[in-house]
Amino acid sequence: MSSSSQSDNERILRLIGAIVLVSQDAERYLKITLPFMGTEDASLNESLKKHEKLKKRTLGELAGRFVDSTTSDSLDFEQHLAYLVATRNQVVHHFNETYGERLSSGSYQEVFDSLETLLANLKTFRSVVEQLSLAVFEGLRDVTFRGTPEYGQMATLCASFRARVAS
């Protein structure tokens, strides 16, 4: 194997790894946020039960629930999120079928471009749901935990989360 080919393969592996990790982050943030969105029973206890039910859900299921729970009537938003999840799934679950022919023909740059675009879009989505998660935690701090012994712990947690999001 030539060093150029090895270098190209390593770059692809790094991009795939980043795509997996970023999409897992987005999935985790959706699991935090969704129990508090569009719900009739907004009690903490009910939200924690809903969170428990989401533990084994896939990114696709969570993204669908996210779209359903928003007030957006934009078909573009729904289609963009569906495309993002489908493209991520193609990379993670069907990489060779998706890119094998291009790689065999030496079209590495096309593959790099595709993977880098997906990664950038996933990072943007992760950032959005991360911000929503922070808003959920700060809302819990300011409403549910205000005046309780746990308020200080929640304030510390929120400050730590906010600092991590800002970095």
mmCIF file of C-alpha atoms in Angstrom:
data_model
loop_
_atom_site.group_PDB
_atom_site.id
_atom_site.type_symbol
_atom_site.label_atom_id
_atom_site.label_comp_id
_atom_site.label_asym_id
_atom_site.label_seq_id
_atom_site.Cartn_x
_atom_site.Cartn_y
_atom_site.Cartn_z
ATOM 1 C CA MET A 1 0.000 0.000 0.000
ATOM 2 C CA SER A 2 1.431 3.381 -0.940
ATOM 3 C CA SER A 3 1.831 6.022 1.734
ATOM 4 C CA SER A 4 -0.573 8.293 -0.161
ATOM 5 C CA SER A 5 -3.221 5.574 -0.197
ATOM 6 C CA GLN A 6 -2.572 4.814 3.480
ATOM 7 C CA SER A 7 -2.823 8.523 4.285
ATOM 8 C CA ASP A 8 -6.104 8.747 2.327
ATOM 9 C CA ASN A 9 -7.492 5.729 4.168
ATOM 10 C CA GLU A 10 -6.492 7.200 7.522
ATOM 11 C CA ARG A 11 -8.207 10.464 6.639
ATOM 12 C CA ILE A 12 -11.369 8.575 5.716
ATOM 13 C CA LEU A 13 -11.233 6.638 8.978
ATOM 14 C CA ARG A 14 -10.809 9.859 10.974
ATOM 15 C CA LEU A 15 -13.775 11.443 9.193
ATOM 16 C CA ILE A 16 -15.978 8.395 9.765
ATOM 17 C CA GLY A 17 -14.976 8.324 13.425
ATOM 18 C CA ALA A 18 -15.803 11.995 13.808
ATOM 19 C CA ILE A 19 -19.165 11.462 12.096
ATOM 20 C CA VAL A 20 -20.005 8.626 14.489
ATOM 21 C CA LEU A 21 -18.983 10.588 17.587
ATOM 22 C CA VAL A 22 -20.725 13.819 16.587
ATOM 23 C CA SER A 23 -23.935 11.976 15.707
ATOM 24 C CA GLN A 24 -23.792 10.148 19.057
ATOM 25 C CA ASP A 25 -23.500 13.523 20.792
ATOM 26 C CA ALA A 26 -26.532 14.816 18.892
ATOM 27 C CA GLU A 27 -28.429 11.653 19.802
ATOM 28 C CA ARG A 28 -27.563 12.097 23.488
ATOM 29 C CA TYR A 29 -28.713 15.737 23.442
ATOM 30 C CA LEU A 30 -31.969 14.771 21.738
ATOM 31 C CA LYS A 31 -32.594 12.235 24.500
ATOM 32 C CA ILE A 32 -32.166 15.035 27.048
ATOM 33 C CA THR A 33 -34.292 17.574 25.180
ATOM 34 C CA LEU A 34 -37.190 15.568 23.769
ATOM 35 C CA PRO A 35 -38.901 14.681 27.064
ATOM 36 C CA PHE A 36 -39.407 18.411 27.688
ATOM 37 C CA MET A 37 -40.707 19.355 24.229
ATOM 38 C CA GLY A 38 -44.346 19.529 23.190
ATOM 39 C CA THR A 39 -45.694 17.679 26.179
ATOM 40 C CA GLU A 40 -49.042 17.956 27.916
ATOM 41 C CA ASP A 41 -47.647 16.729 31.246
ATOM 42 C CA ALA A 42 -44.552 18.820 31.873
ATOM 43 C CA SER A 43 -43.832 17.399 35.326
ATOM 44 C CA LEU A 44 -40.250 16.421 36.050
ATOM 45 C CA ASN A 45 -41.337 12.905 36.983
ATOM 46 C CA GLU A 46 -43.145 12.403 33.653
ATOM 47 C CA SER A 47 -40.195 13.873 31.727
ATOM 48 C CA LEU A 48 -37.805 11.466 33.466
ATOM 49 C CA LYS A 49 -40.065 8.540 32.503
ATOM 50 C CA LYS A 50 -40.041 9.733 28.886
ATOM 51 C CA HIS A 51 -36.258 10.071 29.016
ATOM 52 C CA GLU A 52 -35.965 6.464 30.176
ATOM 53 C CA LYS A 53 -38.093 5.299 27.225
ATOM 54 C CA LEU A 54 -35.786 7.102 24.774
ATOM 55 C CA LYS A 55 -32.588 5.353 25.900
ATOM 56 C CA LYS A 56 -32.631 2.690 23.163
ATOM 57 C CA ARG A 57 -34.006 4.864 20.346
ATOM 58 C CA THR A 58 -31.979 5.493 17.209
ATOM 59 C CA LEU A 59 -30.905 8.837 15.811
ATOM 60 C CA GLY A 60 -33.522 8.509 13.065
ATOM 61 C CA GLU A 61 -36.347 7.900 15.524
ATOM 62 C CA LEU A 62 -35.197 10.742 17.739
ATOM 63 C CA ALA A 63 -34.864 13.148 14.818
ATOM 64 C CA GLY A 64 -38.393 12.262 13.713
ATOM 65 C CA ARG A 65 -39.728 12.936 17.194
ATOM 66 C CA PHE A 66 -37.783 16.186 17.265
ATOM 67 C CA VAL A 67 -39.417 17.349 14.032
ATOM 68 C CA ASP A 68 -42.849 16.266 15.313
ATOM 69 C CA SER A 69 -42.389 18.174 18.567
ATOM 70 C CA THR A 70 -41.437 21.476 16.958
ATOM 71 C CA THR A 71 -43.857 24.124 15.815
ATOM 72 C CA SER A 72 -42.032 24.458 12.499
ATOM 73 C CA ASP A 73 -44.222 23.849 9.503
ATOM 74 C CA SER A 74 -41.251 24.032 7.178
ATOM 75 C CA LEU A 75 -40.985 21.030 4.932
ATOM 76 C CA ASP A 76 -37.367 22.061 4.287
ATOM 77 C CA PHE A 77 -36.499 21.526 7.969
ATOM 78 C CA GLU A 78 -38.064 18.059 8.000
ATOM 79 C CA GLN A 79 -36.452 17.077 4.701
ATOM 80 C CA HIS A 80 -33.046 18.406 5.736
ATOM 81 C CA LEU A 81 -33.074 16.453 8.975
ATOM 82 C CA ALA A 82 -34.271 13.285 7.209
ATOM 83 C CA TYR A 83 -31.518 13.693 4.606
ATOM 84 C CA LEU A 84 -28.921 14.271 7.320
ATOM 85 C CA VAL A 85 -29.913 11.096 9.172
ATOM 86 C CA ALA A 86 -30.144 9.030 5.978
ATOM 87 C CA THR A 87 -26.731 10.219 4.786
ATOM 88 C CA ARG A 88 -25.192 9.531 8.198
ATOM 89 C CA ASN A 89 -26.706 6.030 8.147
ATOM 90 C CA GLN A 90 -25.306 5.390 4.670
ATOM 91 C CA VAL A 91 -21.820 6.267 5.925
ATOM 92 C CA VAL A 92 -22.053 4.369 9.198
ATOM 93 C CA HIS A 93 -23.957 1.283 8.056
ATOM 94 C CA HIS A 94 -23.330 1.036 4.304
ATOM 95 C CA PHE A 95 -19.987 2.724 3.690
ATOM 96 C CA ASN A 96 -18.649 0.325 1.036
ATOM 97 C CA GLU A 97 -21.913 0.307 -0.902
ATOM 98 C CA THR A 98 -22.028 4.102 -0.816
ATOM 99 C CA TYR A 99 -18.394 4.946 -1.541
ATOM 100 C CA GLY A 100 -16.701 1.737 -2.683
ATOM 101 C CA GLU A 101 -16.960 2.462 -6.391
ATOM 102 C CA ARG A 102 -15.610 5.993 -6.031
ATOM 103 C CA LEU A 103 -12.719 4.779 -3.913
ATOM 104 C CA SER A 104 -11.909 1.996 -6.371
ATOM 105 C CA SER A 105 -11.782 4.524 -9.184
ATOM 106 C CA GLY A 106 -9.464 6.777 -7.173
ATOM 107 C CA SER A 107 -12.016 9.529 -6.569
ATOM 108 C CA TYR A 108 -10.866 10.078 -3.014
ATOM 109 C CA GLN A 109 -11.493 13.815 -3.098
ATOM 110 C CA GLU A 110 -15.193 13.266 -3.828
ATOM 111 C CA VAL A 111 -15.403 10.971 -0.813
ATOM 112 C CA PHE A 112 -13.509 13.450 1.379
ATOM 113 C CA ASP A 113 -15.796 16.269 0.280
ATOM 114 C CA SER A 114 -18.920 14.214 0.956
ATOM 115 C CA LEU A 115 -17.740 13.109 4.401
ATOM 116 C CA GLU A 116 -16.569 16.603 5.371
ATOM 117 C CA THR A 117 -19.902 18.117 4.324
ATOM 118 C CA LEU A 118 -21.811 15.530 6.343
ATOM 119 C CA LEU A 119 -19.575 16.138 9.352
ATOM 120 C CA ALA A 120 -20.080 19.916 9.143
ATOM 121 C CA ASN A 121 -23.874 19.494 8.928
ATOM 122 C CA LEU A 122 -23.891 17.069 11.865
ATOM 123 C CA LYS A 123 -21.803 19.485 13.927
ATOM 124 C CA THR A 124 -24.325 22.239 13.245
ATOM 125 C CA PHE A 125 -27.203 19.974 14.245
ATOM 126 C CA ARG A 126 -25.348 18.855 17.370
ATOM 127 C CA SER A 127 -24.784 22.484 18.298
ATOM 128 C CA VAL A 128 -28.501 23.242 17.970
ATOM 129 C CA VAL A 129 -29.631 20.346 20.178
ATOM 130 C CA GLU A 130 -26.787 21.048 22.597
ATOM 131 C CA GLN A 131 -28.084 24.619 23.007
ATOM 132 C CA LEU A 132 -31.600 23.261 23.518
ATOM 133 C CA SER A 133 -30.312 20.868 26.183
ATOM 134 C CA LEU A 134 -28.631 23.749 27.950
ATOM 135 C CA ALA A 135 -31.904 25.714 27.843
ATOM 136 C CA VAL A 136 -33.724 22.700 29.332
ATOM 137 C CA PHE A 137 -31.210 22.415 32.178
ATOM 138 C CA GLU A 138 -31.314 26.148 32.880
ATOM 139 C CA GLY A 139 -35.109 26.070 32.815
ATOM 140 C CA LEU A 140 -35.126 23.211 35.300
ATOM 141 C CA ARG A 141 -32.670 25.115 37.466
ATOM 142 C CA ASP A 142 -34.749 28.298 37.432
ATOM 143 C CA VAL A 143 -38.208 26.748 37.765
ATOM 144 C CA THR A 144 -38.156 23.229 39.152
ATOM 145 C CA PHE A 145 -35.160 23.541 41.456
ATOM 146 C CA ARG A 146 -35.558 27.173 42.600
ATOM 147 C CA GLY A 147 -35.774 27.305 46.362
ATOM 148 C CA THR A 148 -34.772 23.664 46.821
ATOM 149 C CA PRO A 149 -31.624 22.210 48.395
ATOM 150 C CA GLU A 150 -30.611 20.940 44.932
ATOM 151 C CA TYR A 151 -30.635 24.423 43.378
ATOM 152 C CA GLY A 152 -26.911 24.968 44.065
ATOM 153 C CA GLN A 153 -25.992 21.658 42.470
ATOM 154 C CA MET A 154 -28.146 22.438 39.454
ATOM 155 C CA ALA A 155 -26.610 25.911 39.142
ATOM 156 C CA THR A 156 -23.121 24.383 39.215
ATOM 157 C CA LEU A 157 -24.128 21.789 36.612
ATOM 158 C CA CYS A 158 -25.581 24.486 34.339
ATOM 159 C CA ALA A 159 -22.498 26.696 34.688
ATOM 160 C CA SER A 160 -20.237 23.773 33.840
ATOM 161 C CA PHE A 161 -22.400 22.810 30.851
ATOM 162 C CA ARG A 162 -22.538 26.423 29.611
ATOM 163 C CA ALA A 163 -18.738 26.686 29.844
ATOM 164 C CA ARG A 164 -18.313 23.429 27.907
ATOM 165 C CA VAL A 165 -20.760 24.563 25.208
ATOM 166 C CA ALA A 166 -18.916 27.880 24.893
ATOM 167 C CA SER A 167 -15.530 26.213 24.404
#
